[in-house]
Amino acid sequence: MLKLSEEYKVINLIASTTVTADLNGTGLDLRQYEVDALAIVNTGVITSTGATYVVNIQGSTAVAGTYTTIGSFSAFNGTAYSYKVASKAVEIKNQNLKYIRAQVDTTANAGTVSAIINVNLLVKPQVATAGINSEIPA
Protein backbone atom coordinates (compact mmCIF):
# COMPACT_ATOMS: atom_id res chain seq x y z
CA MET A 1 0.00 0.00 0.00
CA LEU A 2 1.38 3.38 -1.00
CA LYS A 3 1.53 6.42 1.25
CA LEU A 4 -0.37 9.59 0.40
CA SER A 5 2.98 11.27 -0.42
CA GLU A 6 3.64 8.53 -3.01
CA GLU A 7 0.27 8.86 -4.72
CA TYR A 8 -0.02 12.65 -5.10
CA LYS A 9 2.34 15.45 -6.09
CA VAL A 10 2.21 19.18 -5.38
CA ILE A 11 3.17 21.37 -8.34
CA ASN A 12 3.92 25.06 -7.89
CA LEU A 13 2.15 27.05 -10.64
CA ILE A 14 2.91 30.52 -9.23
CA ALA A 15 5.47 30.87 -6.48
CA SER A 16 4.55 33.14 -3.61
CA THR A 17 4.96 36.59 -5.14
CA THR A 18 3.65 40.12 -4.80
CA VAL A 19 1.13 40.65 -7.58
CA THR A 20 0.95 44.29 -8.73
CA ALA A 21 -0.55 43.70 -12.20
CA ASP A 22 -1.91 40.81 -14.29
CA LEU A 23 0.43 37.85 -13.92
CA ASN A 24 0.90 34.78 -16.13
CA GLY A 25 2.65 31.76 -14.67
CA THR A 26 4.87 29.54 -16.80
CA GLY A 27 3.16 26.66 -18.60
CA LEU A 28 4.04 23.23 -17.21
CA ASP A 29 3.71 19.88 -18.99
CA LEU A 30 1.26 17.83 -16.93
CA ARG A 31 0.58 14.97 -19.37
CA GLN A 32 2.02 12.37 -16.97
CA TYR A 33 -0.73 13.07 -14.42
CA GLU A 34 -4.31 11.84 -14.10
CA VAL A 35 -7.40 13.69 -15.34
CA ASP A 36 -8.42 15.58 -12.20
CA ALA A 37 -6.38 18.01 -10.14
CA LEU A 38 -6.97 20.30 -7.20
CA ALA A 39 -5.84 23.91 -7.63
CA ILE A 40 -4.98 25.68 -4.36
CA VAL A 41 -4.61 29.44 -3.91
CA ASN A 42 -2.89 30.87 -0.84
CA THR A 43 -2.88 34.57 -0.13
CA GLY A 44 -0.43 36.47 2.02
CA VAL A 45 -0.91 40.08 2.95
CA ILE A 46 -3.23 42.03 0.64
CA THR A 47 -2.54 45.73 1.04
CA SER A 48 -4.78 47.04 -1.74
CA THR A 49 -8.31 47.88 -0.65
CA GLY A 50 -9.95 48.53 -4.01
CA ALA A 51 -8.28 46.01 -6.33
CA THR A 52 -10.00 42.78 -7.37
CA TYR A 53 -8.18 39.51 -8.10
CA VAL A 54 -9.31 36.46 -10.08
CA VAL A 55 -7.05 33.40 -10.27
CA ASN A 56 -7.51 31.32 -13.42
CA ILE A 57 -6.14 27.90 -14.33
CA GLN A 58 -5.38 27.87 -18.04
CA GLY A 59 -4.28 25.30 -20.62
CA SER A 60 -2.58 25.35 -24.03
CA THR A 61 -1.37 22.93 -26.67
CA ALA A 62 2.07 24.64 -26.71
CA VAL A 63 4.10 26.10 -23.84
CA ALA A 64 4.31 29.50 -25.61
CA GLY A 65 0.88 29.16 -27.24
CA THR A 66 -2.49 30.72 -26.58
CA TYR A 67 -3.90 29.75 -23.17
CA THR A 68 -7.59 29.09 -22.52
CA THR A 69 -9.16 29.29 -19.06
CA ILE A 70 -10.36 25.87 -17.86
CA GLY A 71 -11.17 26.89 -14.28
CA SER A 72 -11.53 30.10 -12.29
CA PHE A 73 -11.65 30.94 -8.61
CA SER A 74 -14.20 33.44 -7.35
CA ALA A 75 -13.03 37.05 -7.36
CA PHE A 76 -11.67 38.44 -4.09
CA ASN A 77 -10.58 41.87 -2.89
CA GLY A 78 -9.57 43.78 0.19
CA THR A 79 -7.50 43.12 3.25
CA ALA A 80 -10.14 40.72 4.64
CA TYR A 81 -8.77 38.10 2.19
CA SER A 82 -5.22 38.28 3.57
CA TYR A 83 -3.81 34.93 4.71
CA LYS A 84 -6.61 32.79 3.25
CA VAL A 85 -6.72 29.51 1.31
CA ALA A 86 -9.10 28.42 -1.47
CA SER A 87 -9.27 25.25 -3.56
CA LYS A 88 -10.99 24.28 -6.79
CA ALA A 89 -11.24 21.03 -8.74
CA VAL A 90 -9.80 21.30 -12.26
CA GLU A 91 -9.99 18.79 -15.10
CA ILE A 92 -6.58 18.82 -16.80
CA LYS A 93 -6.67 15.87 -19.22
CA ASN A 94 -9.95 15.94 -21.11
CA GLN A 95 -9.23 19.39 -22.50
CA ASN A 96 -6.66 18.02 -25.03
CA LEU A 97 -4.19 20.55 -23.63
CA LYS A 98 -0.56 19.72 -22.91
CA TYR A 99 0.45 22.66 -20.74
CA ILE A 100 -1.18 24.15 -17.66
CA ARG A 101 -0.47 27.48 -15.96
CA ALA A 102 -2.02 29.79 -13.39
CA GLN A 103 -2.94 33.34 -14.31
CA VAL A 104 -3.92 36.19 -11.99
CA ASP A 105 -6.27 38.76 -13.50
CA THR A 106 -6.24 42.05 -11.59
CA THR A 107 -8.54 45.05 -11.72
CA ALA A 108 -7.33 48.19 -9.93
CA ASN A 109 -10.82 49.72 -9.48
CA ALA A 110 -9.92 52.63 -7.18
CA GLY A 111 -6.41 52.21 -5.88
CA THR A 112 -3.23 50.22 -6.11
CA VAL A 113 -2.83 46.52 -6.85
CA SER A 114 -0.74 44.67 -4.27
CA ALA A 115 -1.31 41.15 -2.96
CA ILE A 116 0.91 38.18 -2.18
CA ILE A 117 -0.48 35.15 -4.01
CA ASN A 118 0.72 31.55 -4.40
CA VAL A 119 -0.93 28.92 -6.63
CA ASN A 120 -0.29 25.17 -6.33
CA LEU A 121 -1.78 22.19 -8.08
CA LEU A 122 -2.28 18.81 -6.39
CA VAL A 123 -2.07 16.08 -9.04
CA LYS A 124 -2.02 12.30 -9.14
CA PRO A 125 0.78 10.74 -11.24
CA GLN A 126 -0.25 8.00 -13.64
CA VAL A 127 2.41 5.83 -11.95
CA ALA A 128 2.75 6.23 -8.19
CA THR A 129 6.25 5.81 -6.76
CA ALA A 130 8.25 6.65 -3.68
CA GLY A 131 10.23 9.88 -4.00
CA ILE A 132 7.82 11.89 -6.18
CA ASN A 133 7.72 14.60 -3.51
CA SER A 134 10.61 16.22 -1.71
CA GLU A 135 10.92 17.01 1.99
CA ILE A 136 13.19 19.89 0.97
CA PRO A 137 11.66 22.83 -0.96
CA ALA A 138 12.16 21.96 -4.61
PDB file of N, CA, C and O in Angstrom, residues 35-81:
ATOM      1  N   VAL A  35      -6.459  12.716 -14.801  1.00  0.00           N
ATOM      2  CA  VAL A  35      -7.403  13.686 -15.336  1.00  0.00           C
ATOM      3  C   VAL A  35      -7.697  14.843 -14.382  1.00  0.00           C
ATOM      4  O   VAL A  35      -7.673  15.995 -14.781  1.00  0.00           O
ATOM      5  N   ASP A  36      -7.989  14.540 -13.143  1.00  0.00           N
ATOM      6  CA  ASP A  36      -8.423  15.576 -12.205  1.00  0.00           C
ATOM      7  C   ASP A  36      -7.268  16.109 -11.374  1.00  0.00           C
ATOM      8  O   ASP A  36      -6.326  15.389 -11.059  1.00  0.00           O
ATOM      9  N   ALA A  37      -7.381  17.376 -11.007  1.00  0.00           N
ATOM     10  CA  ALA A  37      -6.383  18.012 -10.141  1.00  0.00           C
ATOM     11  C   ALA A  37      -7.120  18.932  -9.182  1.00  0.00           C
ATOM     12  O   ALA A  37      -8.290  19.257  -9.377  1.00  0.00           O
ATOM     13  N   LEU A  38      -6.425  19.349  -8.152  1.00  0.00           N
ATOM     14  CA  LEU A  38      -6.974  20.297  -7.197  1.00  0.00           C
ATOM     15  C   LEU A  38      -6.069  21.521  -7.189  1.00  0.00           C
ATOM     16  O   LEU A  38      -4.897  21.428  -6.823  1.00  0.00           O
ATOM     17  N   ALA A  39      -6.600  22.655  -7.648  1.00  0.00           N
ATOM     18  CA  ALA A  39      -5.840  23.912  -7.628  1.00  0.00           C
ATOM     19  C   ALA A  39      -6.041  24.548  -6.260  1.00  0.00           C
ATOM     20  O   ALA A  39      -7.151  24.558  -5.720  1.00  0.00           O
ATOM     21  N   ILE A  40      -4.950  25.078  -5.701  1.00  0.00           N
ATOM     22  CA  ILE A  40      -4.984  25.678  -4.361  1.00  0.00           C
ATOM     23  C   ILE A  40      -4.366  27.060  -4.429  1.00  0.00           C
ATOM     24  O   ILE A  40      -3.235  27.219  -4.895  1.00  0.00           O
ATOM     25  N   VAL A  41      -5.106  28.059  -3.962  1.00  0.00           N
ATOM     26  CA  VAL A  41      -4.615  29.439  -3.908  1.00  0.00           C
ATOM     27  C   VAL A  41      -4.393  29.807  -2.453  1.00  0.00           C
ATOM     28  O   VAL A  41      -5.266  29.582  -1.605  1.00  0.00           O
ATOM     29  N   ASN A  42      -3.211  30.346  -2.166  1.00  0.00           N
ATOM     30  CA  ASN A  42      -2.888  30.868  -0.835  1.00  0.00           C
ATOM     31  C   ASN A  42      -2.617  32.351  -0.991  1.00  0.00           C
ATOM     32  O   ASN A  42      -1.869  32.749  -1.883  1.00  0.00           O
ATOM     33  N   THR A  43      -3.192  33.148  -0.115  1.00  0.00           N
ATOM     34  CA  THR A  43      -2.876  34.571  -0.127  1.00  0.00           C
ATOM     35  C   THR A  43      -2.027  34.902   1.086  1.00  0.00           C
ATOM     36  O   THR A  43      -2.156  34.277   2.137  1.00  0.00           O
ATOM     37  N   GLY A  44      -1.166  35.884   0.906  1.00  0.00           N
ATOM     38  CA  GLY A  44      -0.433  36.474   2.018  1.00  0.00           C
ATOM     39  C   GLY A  44      -1.111  37.795   2.315  1.00  0.00           C
ATOM     40  O   GLY A  44      -2.329  37.924   2.160  1.00  0.00           O
ATOM     41  N   VAL A  45      -0.331  38.774   2.662  1.00  0.00           N
ATOM     42  CA  VAL A  45      -0.910  40.076   2.953  1.00  0.00           C
ATOM     43  C   VAL A  45      -1.430  40.722   1.663  1.00  0.00           C
ATOM     44  O   VAL A  45      -0.780  40.683   0.625  1.00  0.00           O
ATOM     45  N   ILE A  46      -2.641  41.255   1.737  1.00  0.00           N
ATOM     46  CA  ILE A  46      -3.226  42.025   0.642  1.00  0.00           C
ATOM     47  C   ILE A  46      -3.346  43.454   1.148  1.00  0.00           C
ATOM     48  O   ILE A  46      -4.125  43.729   2.064  1.00  0.00           O
ATOM     49  N   THR A  47      -2.543  44.345   0.566  1.00  0.00           N
ATOM     50  CA  THR A  47      -2.543  45.729   1.042  1.00  0.00           C
ATOM     51  C   THR A  47      -3.477  46.625   0.250  1.00  0.00           C
ATOM     52  O   THR A  47      -3.845  47.693   0.733  1.00  0.00           O
ATOM     53  N   SER A  48      -3.868  46.214  -0.943  1.00  0.00           N
ATOM     54  CA  SER A  48      -4.782  47.041  -1.739  1.00  0.00           C
ATOM     55  C   SER A  48      -6.202  46.864  -1.213  1.00  0.00           C
ATOM     56  O   SER A  48      -6.614  45.761  -0.869  1.00  0.00           O
ATOM     57  N   THR A  49      -6.931  47.947  -1.150  1.00  0.00           N
ATOM     58  CA  THR A  49      -8.305  47.877  -0.646  1.00  0.00           C
ATOM     59  C   THR A  49      -9.333  47.887  -1.766  1.00  0.00           C
ATOM     60  O   THR A  49     -10.435  47.382  -1.597  1.00  0.00           O
ATOM     61  N   GLY A  50      -8.982  48.432  -2.929  1.00  0.00           N
ATOM     62  CA  GLY A  50      -9.951  48.526  -4.014  1.00  0.00           C
ATOM     63  C   GLY A  50      -9.753  47.521  -5.128  1.00  0.00           C
ATOM     64  O   GLY A  50     -10.657  47.281  -5.920  1.00  0.00           O
ATOM     65  N   ALA A  51      -8.574  46.916  -5.224  1.00  0.00           N
ATOM     66  CA  ALA A  51      -8.276  46.007  -6.334  1.00  0.00           C
ATOM     67  C   ALA A  51      -9.022  44.680  -6.180  1.00  0.00           C
ATOM     68  O   ALA A  51      -9.284  44.216  -5.077  1.00  0.00           O
ATOM     69  N   THR A  52      -9.344  44.081  -7.325  1.00  0.00           N
ATOM     70  CA  THR A  52     -10.000  42.781  -7.372  1.00  0.00           C
ATOM     71  C   THR A  52      -9.068  41.797  -8.064  1.00  0.00           C
ATOM     72  O   THR A  52      -8.396  42.145  -9.031  1.00  0.00           O
ATOM     73  N   TYR A  53      -9.046  40.554  -7.571  1.00  0.00           N
ATOM     74  CA  TYR A  53      -8.177  39.506  -8.101  1.00  0.00           C
ATOM     75  C   TYR A  53      -9.010  38.294  -8.488  1.00  0.00           C
ATOM     76  O   TYR A  53      -9.896  37.893  -7.747  1.00  0.00           O
ATOM     77  N   VAL A  54      -8.714  37.723  -9.654  1.00  0.00           N
ATOM     78  CA  VAL A  54      -9.311  36.457 -10.079  1.00  0.00           C
ATOM     79  C   VAL A  54      -8.160  35.551 -10.504  1.00  0.00           C
ATOM     80  O   VAL A  54      -7.352  35.933 -11.354  1.00  0.00           O
ATOM     81  N   VAL A  55      -8.081  34.370  -9.909  1.00  0.00           N
ATOM     82  CA  VAL A  55      -7.048  33.403 -10.269  1.00  0.00           C
ATOM     83  C   VAL A  55      -7.677  32.393 -11.216  1.00  0.00           C
ATOM     84  O   VAL A  55      -8.709  31.792 -10.908  1.00  0.00           O
ATOM     85  N   ASN A  56      -7.044  32.238 -12.389  1.00  0.00           N
ATOM     86  CA  ASN A  56      -7.511  31.316 -13.416  1.00  0.00           C
ATOM     87  C   ASN A  56      -6.496  30.197 -13.617  1.00  0.00           C
ATOM     88  O   ASN A  56      -5.289  30.428 -13.535  1.00  0.00           O
ATOM     89  N   ILE A  57      -6.991  29.008 -13.899  1.00  0.00           N
ATOM     90  CA  ILE A  57      -6.141  27.901 -14.333  1.00  0.00           C
ATOM     91  C   ILE A  57      -6.376  27.788 -15.830  1.00  0.00           C
ATOM     92  O   ILE A  57      -7.517  27.706 -16.283  1.00  0.00           O
ATOM     93  N   GLN A  58      -5.277  27.823 -16.593  1.00  0.00           N
ATOM     94  CA  GLN A  58      -5.384  27.869 -18.045  1.00  0.00           C
ATOM     95  C   GLN A  58      -4.585  26.745 -18.678  1.00  0.00           C
ATOM     96  O   GLN A  58      -3.617  26.250 -18.105  1.00  0.00           O
ATOM     97  N   GLY A  59      -4.981  26.345 -19.898  1.00  0.00           N
ATOM     98  CA  GLY A  59      -4.280  25.304 -20.624  1.00  0.00           C
ATOM     99  C   GLY A  59      -3.995  25.722 -22.054  1.00  0.00           C
ATOM    100  O   GLY A  59      -4.651  26.608 -22.598  1.00  0.00           O
ATOM    101  N   SER A  60      -2.987  25.063 -22.656  1.00  0.00           N
ATOM    102  CA  SER A  60      -2.580  25.352 -24.029  1.00  0.00           C
ATOM    103  C   SER A  60      -2.002  24.096 -24.657  1.00  0.00           C
ATOM    104  O   SER A  60      -1.539  23.191 -23.959  1.00  0.00           O
ATOM    105  N   THR A  61      -1.981  24.049 -25.967  1.00  0.00           N
ATOM    106  CA  THR A  61      -1.365  22.927 -26.674  1.00  0.00           C
ATOM    107  C   THR A  61       0.145  23.126 -26.835  1.00  0.00           C
ATOM    108  O   THR A  61       0.863  22.191 -27.159  1.00  0.00           O
ATOM    109  N   ALA A  62       0.634  24.338 -26.607  1.00  0.00           N
ATOM    110  CA  ALA A  62       2.070  24.641 -26.710  1.00  0.00           C
ATOM    111  C   ALA A  62       2.461  25.533 -25.544  1.00  0.00           C
ATOM    112  O   ALA A  62       1.681  26.384 -25.119  1.00  0.00           O
ATOM    113  N   VAL A  63       3.672  25.353 -25.020  1.00  0.00           N
ATOM    114  CA  VAL A  63       4.101  26.102 -23.842  1.00  0.00           C
ATOM    115  C   VAL A  63       4.044  27.619 -24.078  1.00  0.00           C
ATOM    116  O   VAL A  63       3.704  28.376 -23.192  1.00  0.00           O
ATOM    117  N   ALA A  64       4.350  28.064 -25.295  1.00  0.00           N
ATOM    118  CA  ALA A  64       4.311  29.495 -25.613  1.00  0.00           C
ATOM    119  C   ALA A  64       3.074  29.843 -26.435  1.00  0.00           C
ATOM    120  O   ALA A  64       3.014  30.898 -27.060  1.00  0.00           O
ATOM    121  N   GLY A  65       2.077  28.959 -26.420  1.00  0.00           N
ATOM    122  CA  GLY A  65       0.884  29.161 -27.236  1.00  0.00           C
ATOM    123  C   GLY A  65      -0.169  30.016 -26.551  1.00  0.00           C
ATOM    124  O   GLY A  65       0.076  30.662 -25.538  1.00  0.00           O
ATOM    125  N   THR A  66      -1.353  29.996 -27.119  1.00  0.00           N
ATOM    126  CA  THR A  66      -2.492  30.717 -26.577  1.00  0.00           C
ATOM    127  C   THR A  66      -3.132  29.870 -25.481  1.00  0.00           C
ATOM    128  O   THR A  66      -3.430  28.687 -25.700  1.00  0.00           O
ATOM    129  N   TYR A  67      -3.337  30.465 -24.319  1.00  0.00           N
ATOM    130  CA  TYR A  67      -3.905  29.754 -23.174  1.00  0.00           C
ATOM    131  C   TYR A  67      -5.396  30.055 -23.048  1.00  0.00           C
ATOM    132  O   TYR A  67      -5.828  31.186 -23.233  1.00  0.00           O
ATOM    133  N   THR A  68      -6.157  29.012 -22.713  1.00  0.00           N
ATOM    134  CA  THR A  68      -7.592  29.093 -22.517  1.00  0.00           C
ATOM    135  C   THR A  68      -7.897  28.773 -21.062  1.00  0.00           C
ATOM    136  O   THR A  68      -7.348  27.824 -20.504  1.00  0.00           O
ATOM    137  N   THR A  69      -8.791  29.531 -20.456  1.00  0.00           N
ATOM    138  CA  THR A  69      -9.161  29.289 -19.058  1.00  0.00           C
ATOM    139  C   THR A  69     -10.014  28.032 -18.960  1.00  0.00           C
ATOM    140  O   THR A  69     -11.020  27.902 -19.654  1.00  0.00           O
ATOM    141  N   ILE A  70      -9.601  27.102 -18.081  1.00  0.00           N
ATOM    142  CA  ILE A  70     -10.358  25.866 -17.862  1.00  0.00           C
ATOM    143  C   ILE A  70     -10.944  25.814 -16.448  1.00  0.00           C
ATOM    144  O   ILE A  70     -11.672  24.895 -16.114  1.00  0.00           O
ATOM    145  N   GLY A  71     -10.620  26.809 -15.629  1.00  0.00           N
ATOM    146  CA  GLY A  71     -11.167  26.890 -14.276  1.00  0.00           C
ATOM    147  C   GLY A  71     -10.819  28.226 -13.653  1.00  0.00           C
ATOM    148  O   GLY A  71      -9.725  28.744 -13.877  1.00  0.00           O
ATOM    149  N   SER A  72     -11.762  28.806 -12.931  1.00  0.00           N
ATOM    150  CA  SER A  72     -11.529  30.102 -12.286  1.00  0.00           C
ATOM    151  C   SER A  72     -12.009  30.073 -10.847  1.00  0.00           C
ATOM    152  O   SER A  72     -13.043  29.489 -10.539  1.00  0.00           O
ATOM    153  N   PHE A  73     -11.240  30.729  -9.983  1.00  0.00           N
ATOM    154  CA  PHE A  73     -11.649  30.941  -8.607  1.00  0.00           C
ATOM    155  C   PHE A  73     -12.554  32.164  -8.559  1.00  0.00           C
ATOM    156  O   PHE A  73     -12.485  33.029  -9.430  1.00  0.00           O
ATOM    157  N   SER A  74     -13.365  32.258  -7.536  1.00  0.00           N
ATOM    158  CA  SER A  74     -14.201  33.440  -7.349  1.00  0.00           C
ATOM    159  C   SER A  74     -13.317  34.654  -7.092  1.00  0.00           C
ATOM    160  O   SER A  74     -12.243  34.541  -6.501  1.00  0.00           O
ATOM    161  N   ALA A  75     -13.774  35.806  -7.556  1.00  0.00           N
ATOM    162  CA  ALA A  75     -13.031  37.053  -7.358  1.00  0.00           C
ATOM    163  C   ALA A  75     -12.949  37.376  -5.871  1.00  0.00           C
ATOM    164  O   ALA A  75     -13.858  37.066  -5.099  1.00  0.00           O
ATOM    165  N   PHE A  76     -11.817  37.990  -5.474  1.00  0.00           N
ATOM    166  CA  PHE A  76     -11.669  38.438  -4.090  1.00  0.00           C
ATOM    167  C   PHE A  76     -10.982  39.795  -4.089  1.00  0.00           C
ATOM    168  O   PHE A  76     -10.303  40.165  -5.032  1.00  0.00           O
ATOM    169  N   ASN A  77     -11.216  40.556  -3.023  1.00  0.00           N
ATOM    170  CA  ASN A  77     -10.579  41.870  -2.895  1.00  0.00           C
ATOM    171  C   ASN A  77     -10.532  42.283  -1.436  1.00  0.00           C
ATOM    172  O   ASN A  77     -11.269  41.764  -0.601  1.00  0.00           O
ATOM    173  N   GLY A  78      -9.640  43.204  -1.146  1.00  0.00           N
ATOM    174  CA  GLY A  78      -9.568  43.778   0.189  1.00  0.00           C
ATOM    175  C   GLY A  78      -8.732  42.990   1.172  1.00  0.00           C
ATOM    176  O   GLY A  78      -8.425  41.819   0.983  1.00  0.00           O
ATOM    177  N   THR A  79      -8.384  43.684   2.231  1.00  0.00           N
ATOM    178  CA  THR A  79      -7.500  43.118   3.249  1.00  0.00           C
ATOM    179  C   THR A  79      -8.141  41.954   4.011  1.00  0.00           C
ATOM    180  O   THR A  79      -7.439  41.158   4.622  1.00  0.00           O
ATOM    181  N   ALA A  80      -9.457  41.827   3.962  1.00  0.00           N
ATOM    182  CA  ALA A  80     -10.137  40.715   4.642  1.00  0.00           C
ATOM    183  C   ALA A  80      -9.733  39.366   4.048  1.00  0.00           C
ATOM    184  O   ALA A  80      -9.907  38.322   4.681  1.00  0.00           O
ATOM    185  N   TYR A  81      -9.186  39.350   2.836  1.00  0.00           N
ATOM    186  CA  TYR A  81      -8.773  38.099   2.189  1.00  0.00           C
ATOM    187  C   TYR A  81      -7.290  37.807   2.386  1.00  0.00           C
ATOM    188  O   TYR A  81      -6.754  36.883   1.786  1.00  0.00           O
TER     189      TYR A  81
END
